Amino acid sequence: MRAKGIPVGPSETVDAGQVLTVLDLMDREMLREGLACSLLRRPSQRATFDGLFDLWFPAALGERTEAMDVELPRTADGSVDIQALRRMLAELLAADPTPEQQRQLQALAAQMVEQMGRYDSLKGPSFSAYQTLKDVQPEVLISKIIAGLAAGLDDSDFDTEVARRAARERVQRFRGTVEAETRRRVAERLGRERVSSYGVQRQAEDADFLRISEAELAELRRSSQRLARVLASRLAARRRRSRRGEIDLRKTLRKSMSTGGVPITLATRKPRPGRPDLVLLCDISGSVAGFSSFTMLLVDSLRERFSRVRIFAFVDRTDEVTHLFDQITPLDQVTRRIFTETNVVGIEGHSDYGTALKGFAADFPDAVTSRSSLLILGDARTNYRDPALGTLEQLVDTAKHAYWLNPEAEKMWGTGDSAAQRYARVIEMHECRSARQLTAVVSRLLPV
């Protein structure tokens, strides 16, 4: 669990040990819930925990004996009858979610993996969830499941949208059951440690921004307020430490005269606190849109920590988007409004950092001042166009602080059309590939 980004410390480990002393170890689901209660801190960690639990506490070894009671429908030539299997699956998914129905679905999933997901690899027989489901395609059964849910109900009592949502959830759960069964069978051959490295859902905070899935990005959006609170507490701690002031060597030596030149009492300079301005300049082209959107939302949540926050976005043109951020509008709608209500895309619509930097400096000359902290977000891939290093140097010289946050791995900087290494000679550049890394970098760099 630690390797998957879930912080399990000594206290959680002791709690888990105490839980095991009072649970019935032969009741697998009771054991699952007891360990989850003692080891997890946030609901978002549950999916990762369940995947690991299924590997370390498998439901069976080899083929399940209870799955023998379920027979897959077959045609005259002995092959699996896909149409009959779809009807069978739709009936089970439309039935009331009772324990017996759950057992039947698990048995059906096990038989499908055993008979339809098996294939021969170079190292022997193995199993594939994709091969299991590619012919059945449970998503196409949504309408049949809705019809099954509507059976026996009056039209006035039936909500089609609610039924459609319920049908999708049931199909998704069944797909997850097939994937879990596949991981169990593969883990017996390859080892659970190896399967857990690629087959178990990672924490959204550890997902690579450039390869993040829609589900992981949605989870990050939901956790943005929590990450903002973490950042705010770190910035507050830094601000408290900064109030102590730096040591004034001259006053300290003067005070040491009364103790024979030994500086026992330290004198500090009185700090001059000030709330700095923050300026974000973000590339929102397709390759880095998820990274920039999440960072904009995260920094906007810290608005009260700064005297002013201004957010600018660009693809090959730059425009201000500060007014689009509020506490109500979801991030996906904000991103949509950026493309429809602002002038961030030119004729071609490809990333052009040079044109964007020049346009930013020309159209918004008052944005960056000597009190501003400038954050530039992007992968620095210029499509082999002029990077406008001179314009960037002027912005960096004007700003009080200037940093570049790059979602690409540092080993990729300078490869292909990347101008990251050239930009890094002008501005301090930091790798920010995940939300966890981004939070650490931002909490260290943002001024207090």
Coordinates of C-alpha atoms in Angstrom, one line a residue:
M1 CA 0.0 0.0 0.0
R2 CA 2.9 2.4 0.7
A3 CA 4.3 1.6 -2.8
K4 CA 0.9 2.7 -4.2
G5 CA 1.0 6.1 -2.4
I6 CA -1.2 5.2 0.6
P7 CA 0.5 6.3 3.8
V8 CA 0.4 3.3 6.2
G9 CA 2.4 4.2 9.3
P10 CA 3.0 2.3 12.6
S11 CA -0.3 3.4 14.2
E12 CA -2.3 2.1 11.2
T13 CA -0.3 -1.2 11.3
V14 CA -1.0 -1.6 15.0
D15 CA -4.7 -0.9 14.5
A16 CA -4.8 -3.5 11.7
G17 CA -3.2 -6.1 14.0
Q18 CA -5.8 -5.3 16.7
V19 CA -8.6 -5.7 14.2
L20 CA -7.3 -9.2 13.2
T21 CA -7.6 -10.4 16.7
V22 CA -11.4 -9.9 16.9
L23 CA -12.5 -10.7 13.3
D24 CA -13.5 -14.0 11.9
L25 CA -10.6 -14.7 9.6
M26 CA -12.7 -17.2 7.6
D27 CA -15.1 -14.3 6.6
R28 CA -13.2 -12.7 3.7
E29 CA -15.5 -9.7 3.3
M30 CA -15.5 -9.0 7.0
L31 CA -11.7 -9.1 6.9
R32 CA -11.7 -6.7 3.9
E33 CA -13.9 -4.1 5.7
G34 CA -11.9 -4.4 9.0
L35 CA -8.6 -3.8 7.3
A36 CA -10.0 -0.9 5.2
C37 CA -11.3 0.8 8.4
S38 CA -8.0 0.6 10.1
L39 CA -5.6 1.3 7.2
L40 CA -7.4 3.9 5.0
R41 CA -7.8 7.7 5.7
R42 CA -9.7 8.8 2.6
P43 CA -12.4 7.3 0.5
S44 CA -10.4 7.8 -2.7
Q45 CA -7.9 5.2 -1.4
R46 CA -10.5 2.4 -1.4
A47 CA -10.2 1.3 -5.0
T48 CA -6.4 0.8 -4.6
F49 CA -6.9 -1.0 -1.3
D50 CA -9.5 -3.4 -2.9
G51 CA -7.2 -4.2 -5.8
L52 CA -4.3 -5.0 -3.4
F53 CA -6.6 -7.0 -1.0
D54 CA -7.8 -9.2 -3.9
L55 CA -4.2 -10.0 -4.7
W56 CA -2.9 -10.7 -1.2
F57 CA -6.1 -12.4 0.0
P58 CA -7.4 -14.1 -3.2
A59 CA -10.9 -15.5 -3.2
A60 CA -9.7 -18.8 -4.5
L61 CA -6.7 -20.6 -6.0
G62 CA -7.0 -21.8 -9.6
E63 CA -10.5 -22.2 -11.0
R64 CA -13.3 -21.5 -8.6
T65 CA -15.3 -24.5 -7.6
E66 CA -18.5 -22.5 -7.2
A67 CA -18.2 -21.3 -10.7
M68 CA -18.7 -24.9 -12.0
D69 CA -22.5 -24.4 -11.2
V70 CA -22.7 -21.8 -14.0
E71 CA -22.7 -23.0 -17.5
L72 CA -22.1 -20.7 -20.4
P73 CA -24.6 -21.1 -23.2
R74 CA -23.2 -22.8 -26.3
T75 CA -24.0 -23.2 -29.9
A76 CA -24.4 -26.6 -31.8
D77 CA -20.7 -26.6 -32.6
G78 CA -19.7 -26.2 -29.0
S79 CA -18.6 -22.6 -29.1
V80 CA -19.9 -20.0 -26.7
D81 CA -23.2 -18.5 -27.8
I82 CA -22.5 -14.8 -27.5
Q83 CA -26.1 -13.6 -28.1
A84 CA -27.5 -16.0 -25.4
L85 CA -24.7 -15.0 -23.0
R86 CA -25.6 -11.4 -23.5
R87 CA -29.2 -12.1 -22.7
M88 CA -28.2 -14.1 -19.6
L89 CA -25.9 -11.3 -18.4
A90 CA -28.5 -8.6 -19.0
E91 CA -31.1 -10.6 -16.9
L92 CA -28.6 -10.9 -14.0
L93 CA -27.6 -7.3 -14.1
A94 CA -31.3 -6.2 -14.2
A95 CA -32.2 -8.4 -11.2
D96 CA -32.4 -7.0 -7.7
P97 CA -28.9 -6.7 -6.2
T98 CA -29.2 -9.5 -3.6
P99 CA -26.3 -11.6 -2.2
E100 CA -27.4 -14.5 -4.4
Q101 CA -27.4 -12.4 -7.5
Q102 CA -23.9 -11.1 -6.6
R103 CA -22.6 -14.7 -6.3
Q104 CA -24.1 -15.6 -9.6
L105 CA -22.4 -12.6 -11.3
Q106 CA -19.0 -13.5 -9.7
A107 CA -19.4 -17.2 -10.9
L108 CA -20.4 -16.0 -14.4
A109 CA -17.3 -13.7 -14.5
A110 CA -15.1 -16.6 -13.3
Q111 CA -16.4 -18.9 -16.0
M112 CA -16.0 -16.2 -18.7
V113 CA -12.4 -15.6 -17.7
E114 CA -11.7 -19.3 -17.6
Q115 CA -13.3 -20.2 -21.0
M116 CA -13.1 -17.0 -23.0
G117 CA -10.2 -15.1 -21.6
R118 CA -7.5 -17.8 -21.7
Y119 CA -4.7 -17.5 -24.2
D120 CA -1.3 -19.0 -24.8
S121 CA 1.7 -16.7 -24.2
L122 CA 5.4 -17.3 -24.6
K123 CA 5.6 -18.3 -20.9
G124 CA 2.5 -20.5 -20.9
P125 CA -1.2 -20.0 -20.5
S126 CA -2.5 -16.7 -19.3
F127 CA -5.7 -14.6 -19.0
S128 CA -6.9 -11.3 -20.5
A129 CA -9.9 -9.2 -19.3
Y130 CA -10.0 -7.5 -22.8
Q131 CA -10.2 -10.9 -24.5
T132 CA -13.0 -12.0 -22.1
L133 CA -15.2 -9.0 -22.8
K134 CA -14.4 -8.0 -26.3
D135 CA -17.2 -10.2 -27.9
V136 CA -19.7 -9.7 -25.1
Q137 CA -19.4 -5.9 -25.0
P138 CA -21.5 -5.4 -21.8
E139 CA -21.9 -1.7 -22.6
V140 CA -24.3 -2.5 -25.4
L141 CA -26.7 -4.1 -22.9
I142 CA -27.6 -0.8 -21.3
S143 CA -31.0 -0.6 -23.0
K144 CA -31.9 -4.2 -22.1
I145 CA -30.9 -3.6 -18.5
I146 CA -33.1 -0.5 -18.4
A147 CA -36.0 -2.5 -19.8
G148 CA -35.4 -5.1 -17.1
L149 CA -35.3 -2.4 -14.4
A150 CA -38.6 -1.0 -15.7
A151 CA -40.4 -4.3 -15.6
G152 CA -43.2 -4.3 -13.1
L153 CA -43.1 -0.5 -12.5
D154 CA -45.6 2.2 -13.6
D155 CA -44.3 4.8 -16.0
S156 CA -45.0 7.4 -13.4
D157 CA -42.6 5.7 -11.0
F158 CA -39.8 5.1 -13.5
D159 CA -37.1 7.7 -14.1
T160 CA -35.2 6.8 -17.3
E161 CA -32.1 8.9 -16.5
V162 CA -31.8 7.3 -13.0
A163 CA -32.2 3.8 -14.6
R164 CA -29.6 4.6 -17.2
R165 CA -27.2 5.7 -14.5
A166 CA -27.9 2.6 -12.5
A167 CA -27.4 0.3 -15.5
R168 CA -24.0 1.9 -16.3
E169 CA -22.9 1.4 -12.7
R170 CA -23.9 -2.2 -12.8
V171 CA -22.1 -2.8 -16.0
Q172 CA -19.0 -1.0 -14.7
R173 CA -19.1 -3.2 -11.5
F174 CA -19.3 -6.4 -13.6
R175 CA -16.4 -5.2 -15.7
G176 CA -14.4 -4.6 -12.5
T177 CA -15.3 -8.2 -11.3
V178 CA -13.9 -9.6 -14.5
E179 CA -10.8 -7.5 -14.2
A180 CA -10.3 -8.6 -10.6
E181 CA -10.7 -12.3 -11.5
T182 CA -8.2 -11.8 -14.4
R183 CA -5.7 -10.3 -12.0
R184 CA -6.1 -13.1 -9.6
R185 CA -5.4 -15.8 -12.2
V186 CA -2.5 -13.9 -13.7
A187 CA -1.0 -13.3 -10.2
E188 CA -0.8 -17.0 -9.7
R189 CA 1.5 -17.3 -12.6
L190 CA 3.5 -14.1 -12.5
G191 CA 3.4 -13.2 -8.8
R192 CA 1.3 -10.8 -7.0
E193 CA 4.1 -8.2 -6.6
R194 CA 4.5 -7.9 -10.3
V195 CA 0.8 -7.8 -11.1
S196 CA 0.3 -5.1 -8.4
S197 CA 2.9 -2.9 -10.0
Y198 CA 0.7 -2.4 -13.2
G199 CA -2.7 -4.0 -12.5
V200 CA -3.8 -2.1 -9.4
Q201 CA -5.3 1.4 -9.6
R202 CA -2.8 4.0 -8.5
Q203 CA -3.6 7.1 -6.4
A204 CA -4.8 10.0 -8.5
E205 CA -2.1 12.2 -6.9
D206 CA 0.6 9.9 -8.3
A207 CA -0.8 9.8 -11.8
D208 CA 1.4 11.2 -14.6
F209 CA -0.3 14.4 -15.9
L210 CA 0.6 13.6 -19.4
R211 CA -1.0 10.1 -19.2
I212 CA -3.7 10.7 -16.7
S213 CA -7.1 9.2 -17.3
E214 CA -10.4 11.0 -17.2
A215 CA -11.4 9.2 -14.0
E216 CA -8.1 10.1 -12.3
L217 CA -8.4 13.8 -13.4
A218 CA -12.0 13.9 -12.0
E219 CA -10.7 12.5 -8.7
L220 CA -8.0 15.2 -8.7
R221 CA -10.6 17.9 -9.3
R222 CA -12.6 16.6 -6.3
S223 CA -9.5 16.6 -4.1
S224 CA -8.3 20.0 -5.2
Q225 CA -9.8 21.7 -2.1
R226 CA -8.0 19.2 0.2
L227 CA -4.7 19.8 -1.6
A228 CA -5.3 23.6 -1.4
R229 CA -5.7 23.3 2.4
V230 CA -2.4 21.3 2.5
L231 CA -0.7 24.1 0.5
A232 CA -2.2 26.8 2.6
S233 CA -1.0 25.2 5.9
R234 CA 2.5 24.9 4.5
L235 CA 2.5 28.5 3.3
A236 CA 1.2 29.6 6.7
A237 CA 4.0 27.7 8.4
R238 CA 6.6 29.4 6.2
R239 CA 5.1 32.8 6.9
R240 CA 5.3 32.2 10.6
R241 CA 8.9 31.3 10.3
S242 CA 9.6 34.4 8.1
R243 CA 8.2 36.7 10.8
R244 CA 11.1 36.0 13.0
G245 CA 13.3 38.0 10.8
E246 CA 16.9 37.4 9.8
I247 CA 19.8 37.8 12.2
D248 CA 21.1 41.4 12.4
L249 CA 24.8 40.8 12.8
R250 CA 25.7 44.4 13.7
K251 CA 23.1 44.6 16.5
T252 CA 24.0 41.1 17.7
L253 CA 27.7 42.1 18.1
R254 CA 26.8 45.3 19.9
K255 CA 24.8 43.3 22.4
S256 CA 27.6 40.8 22.9
M257 CA 29.8 43.6 24.3
S258 CA 28.0 43.1 27.7
T259 CA 29.0 39.4 27.7
G260 CA 32.6 39.8 26.7
G261 CA 32.1 39.4 23.0
V262 CA 30.1 36.2 23.3
P263 CA 26.9 36.6 21.2
I264 CA 24.4 35.1 23.7
T265 CA 21.4 37.3 22.7
L266 CA 20.6 37.3 19.0
A267 CA 19.2 40.5 17.5
T268 CA 17.0 40.1 14.3
R269 CA 15.9 42.6 11.7
K270 CA 12.3 43.5 11.8
P271 CA 10.6 41.7 8.9
R272 CA 8.5 43.7 6.4
P273 CA 5.6 41.3 5.5
G274 CA 3.8 41.9 2.3
R275 CA 1.3 39.9 0.3
P276 CA 2.9 39.4 -3.2
D277 CA 1.1 39.3 -6.6
L278 CA 0.9 36.0 -8.4
V279 CA 0.8 35.7 -12.2
L280 CA 0.1 32.3 -13.9
L281 CA 0.9 31.8 -17.6
C282 CA -0.5 28.4 -18.7
D283 CA -0.3 26.3 -21.8
I284 CA -3.7 24.7 -22.2
S285 CA -3.1 22.8 -25.4
G286 CA -4.1 19.2 -25.6
S287 CA -0.9 17.7 -24.4
V288 CA -0.7 19.5 -21.1
A289 CA -4.3 20.7 -20.6
G290 CA -5.0 18.4 -17.6
F291 CA -1.8 19.6 -15.8
S292 CA -2.5 23.3 -16.5
S293 CA -6.2 23.1 -15.6
F294 CA -5.6 21.4 -12.3
T295 CA -2.8 23.8 -11.4
M296 CA -4.9 26.8 -12.2
L297 CA -7.7 25.5 -10.0
L298 CA -5.3 24.7 -7.2
V299 CA -3.6 28.1 -7.2
D300 CA -7.0 29.9 -7.6
S301 CA -8.0 28.2 -4.3
L302 CA -5.1 30.0 -2.6
R303 CA -6.3 33.4 -3.9
E304 CA -6.6 34.8 -0.3
R305 CA -2.9 34.2 0.3
F306 CA -1.9 36.8 -2.3
S307 CA -2.8 40.5 -2.8
R308 CA -3.7 39.7 -6.4
V309 CA -3.9 36.6 -8.6
R310 CA -4.0 36.9 -12.4
I311 CA -4.3 33.8 -14.6
F312 CA -3.5 33.8 -18.3
A313 CA -3.9 30.9 -20.8
F314 CA -2.5 30.3 -24.2
V315 CA -2.2 27.9 -27.1
D316 CA -0.7 30.1 -29.7
R317 CA -2.3 33.3 -28.4
T318 CA -2.5 34.6 -24.8
D319 CA -5.6 36.0 -23.0
E320 CA -6.6 36.6 -19.4
V321 CA -9.0 34.0 -17.9
T322 CA -9.0 35.1 -14.2
H323 CA -12.6 36.1 -14.4
L324 CA -13.7 32.6 -15.4
F325 CA -12.6 31.0 -12.1
D326 CA -15.1 31.0 -9.2
Q327 CA -16.1 28.7 -6.4
I328 CA -19.2 27.3 -8.2
T329 CA -18.2 26.5 -11.8
P330 CA -16.7 23.0 -12.3
L331 CA -13.2 22.8 -13.8
D332 CA -14.4 21.1 -17.0
Q333 CA -16.8 23.9 -17.6
V334 CA -14.1 26.5 -16.9
T335 CA -11.8 24.8 -19.5
R336 CA -14.7 24.8 -22.0
R337 CA -15.3 28.5 -21.4
I338 CA -11.7 29.3 -21.9
F339 CA -11.8 28.0 -25.4
T340 CA -15.2 29.5 -26.3
E341 CA -15.1 32.9 -24.6
T342 CA -11.4 33.9 -24.8
N343 CA -8.9 34.4 -27.5
V344 CA -6.3 31.7 -26.8
V345 CA -6.3 29.9 -30.2
G346 CA -5.1 31.4 -33.4
I347 CA -5.4 30.2 -36.9
E348 CA -3.4 27.0 -36.6
G349 CA -4.2 26.0 -33.1
H350 CA -0.8 24.4 -32.3
S351 CA 1.4 25.3 -29.3
D352 CA 3.5 28.4 -30.1
Y353 CA 5.4 29.5 -27.0
G354 CA 7.3 32.3 -28.7
T355 CA 4.2 33.9 -30.1
A356 CA 2.4 33.5 -26.8
L357 CA 5.2 35.0 -24.8
K358 CA 5.5 38.0 -27.2
G359 CA 1.7 38.5 -27.1
F360 CA 1.6 38.3 -23.4
A361 CA 4.3 40.9 -23.0
A362 CA 2.8 43.2 -25.6
D363 CA -0.9 42.9 -24.7
F364 CA -0.6 42.8 -20.9
P365 CA 2.5 45.0 -20.1
D366 CA 1.3 45.8 -16.6
A367 CA 0.7 42.1 -15.6
V368 CA 4.3 41.4 -14.4
T369 CA 5.8 44.0 -12.1
S370 CA 8.6 44.1 -9.5
R371 CA 6.2 42.7 -6.9
S372 CA 5.0 39.8 -9.0
S373 CA 5.8 36.1 -8.8
L374 CA 5.5 34.6 -12.3
L375 CA 4.7 30.9 -12.7
I376 CA 4.8 29.5 -16.3
L377 CA 3.1 26.1 -16.9
G378 CA 3.9 24.0 -19.9
D379 CA 6.0 21.3 -21.5
A380 CA 8.0 23.9 -23.6
R381 CA 7.4 22.0 -26.8
T382 CA 7.4 24.8 -29.4
N383 CA 6.7 22.8 -32.6
Y384 CA 10.2 23.9 -33.8
R385 CA 9.2 27.6 -33.7
D386 CA 11.0 30.6 -32.3
P387 CA 11.0 30.2 -28.4
A388 CA 11.3 34.0 -27.9
L389 CA 14.0 33.7 -25.3
G390 CA 14.6 37.5 -25.3
T391 CA 11.0 38.2 -24.3
L392 CA 11.2 35.6 -21.5
E393 CA 14.4 37.2 -20.2
Q394 CA 12.6 40.6 -19.9
L395 CA 9.7 39.0 -18.0
V396 CA 12.1 37.2 -15.6
D397 CA 14.2 40.3 -15.0
T398 CA 11.0 42.3 -14.2
A399 CA 9.4 39.8 -11.9
K400 CA 10.4 39.4 -8.3
H401 CA 10.3 35.6 -8.6
A402 CA 9.9 33.5 -11.8
Y403 CA 9.6 29.7 -12.1
W404 CA 8.6 27.3 -14.8
L405 CA 6.7 24.1 -13.9
N406 CA 7.1 21.4 -16.5
P407 CA 5.0 18.2 -16.5
E408 CA 7.5 16.3 -18.6
A409 CA 10.2 14.1 -17.1
E410 CA 13.5 16.0 -16.9
K411 CA 15.2 13.3 -19.1
M412 CA 12.9 14.4 -21.9
W413 CA 13.8 18.0 -21.8
G414 CA 15.5 19.1 -25.0
T415 CA 14.4 16.1 -27.0
G416 CA 12.5 16.6 -30.3
D417 CA 10.8 20.0 -30.4
S418 CA 11.3 20.7 -26.7
A419 CA 13.0 24.0 -25.9
A420 CA 13.0 23.2 -22.1
Q421 CA 16.8 23.2 -21.7
R422 CA 17.1 26.6 -23.5
Y423 CA 14.3 28.0 -21.4
A424 CA 15.9 26.6 -18.2
R425 CA 19.0 28.7 -18.9
V426 CA 16.8 31.8 -18.5
I427 CA 14.3 30.7 -15.9
E428 CA 14.4 28.2 -13.0
M429 CA 12.5 25.1 -14.3
H430 CA 11.1 22.3 -12.1
E431 CA 9.7 18.9 -13.0
C432 CA 6.0 18.5 -11.9
R433 CA 4.8 15.2 -13.3
S434 CA 2.1 14.4 -10.7
A435 CA -0.2 16.2 -8.3
R436 CA 1.9 15.0 -5.3
Q437 CA 5.1 16.4 -6.9
L438 CA 3.3 19.6 -7.9
T439 CA 2.1 20.2 -4.4
A440 CA 5.6 19.8 -3.0
V441 CA 7.2 22.1 -5.6
V442 CA 4.5 24.8 -5.3
S443 CA 4.6 24.8 -1.5
R444 CA 8.4 25.3 -1.6
L445 CA 8.4 28.0 -4.4
L446 CA 5.4 30.2 -3.8
P447 CA 6.3 33.4 -1.9
V448 CA 4.9 34.1 1.5

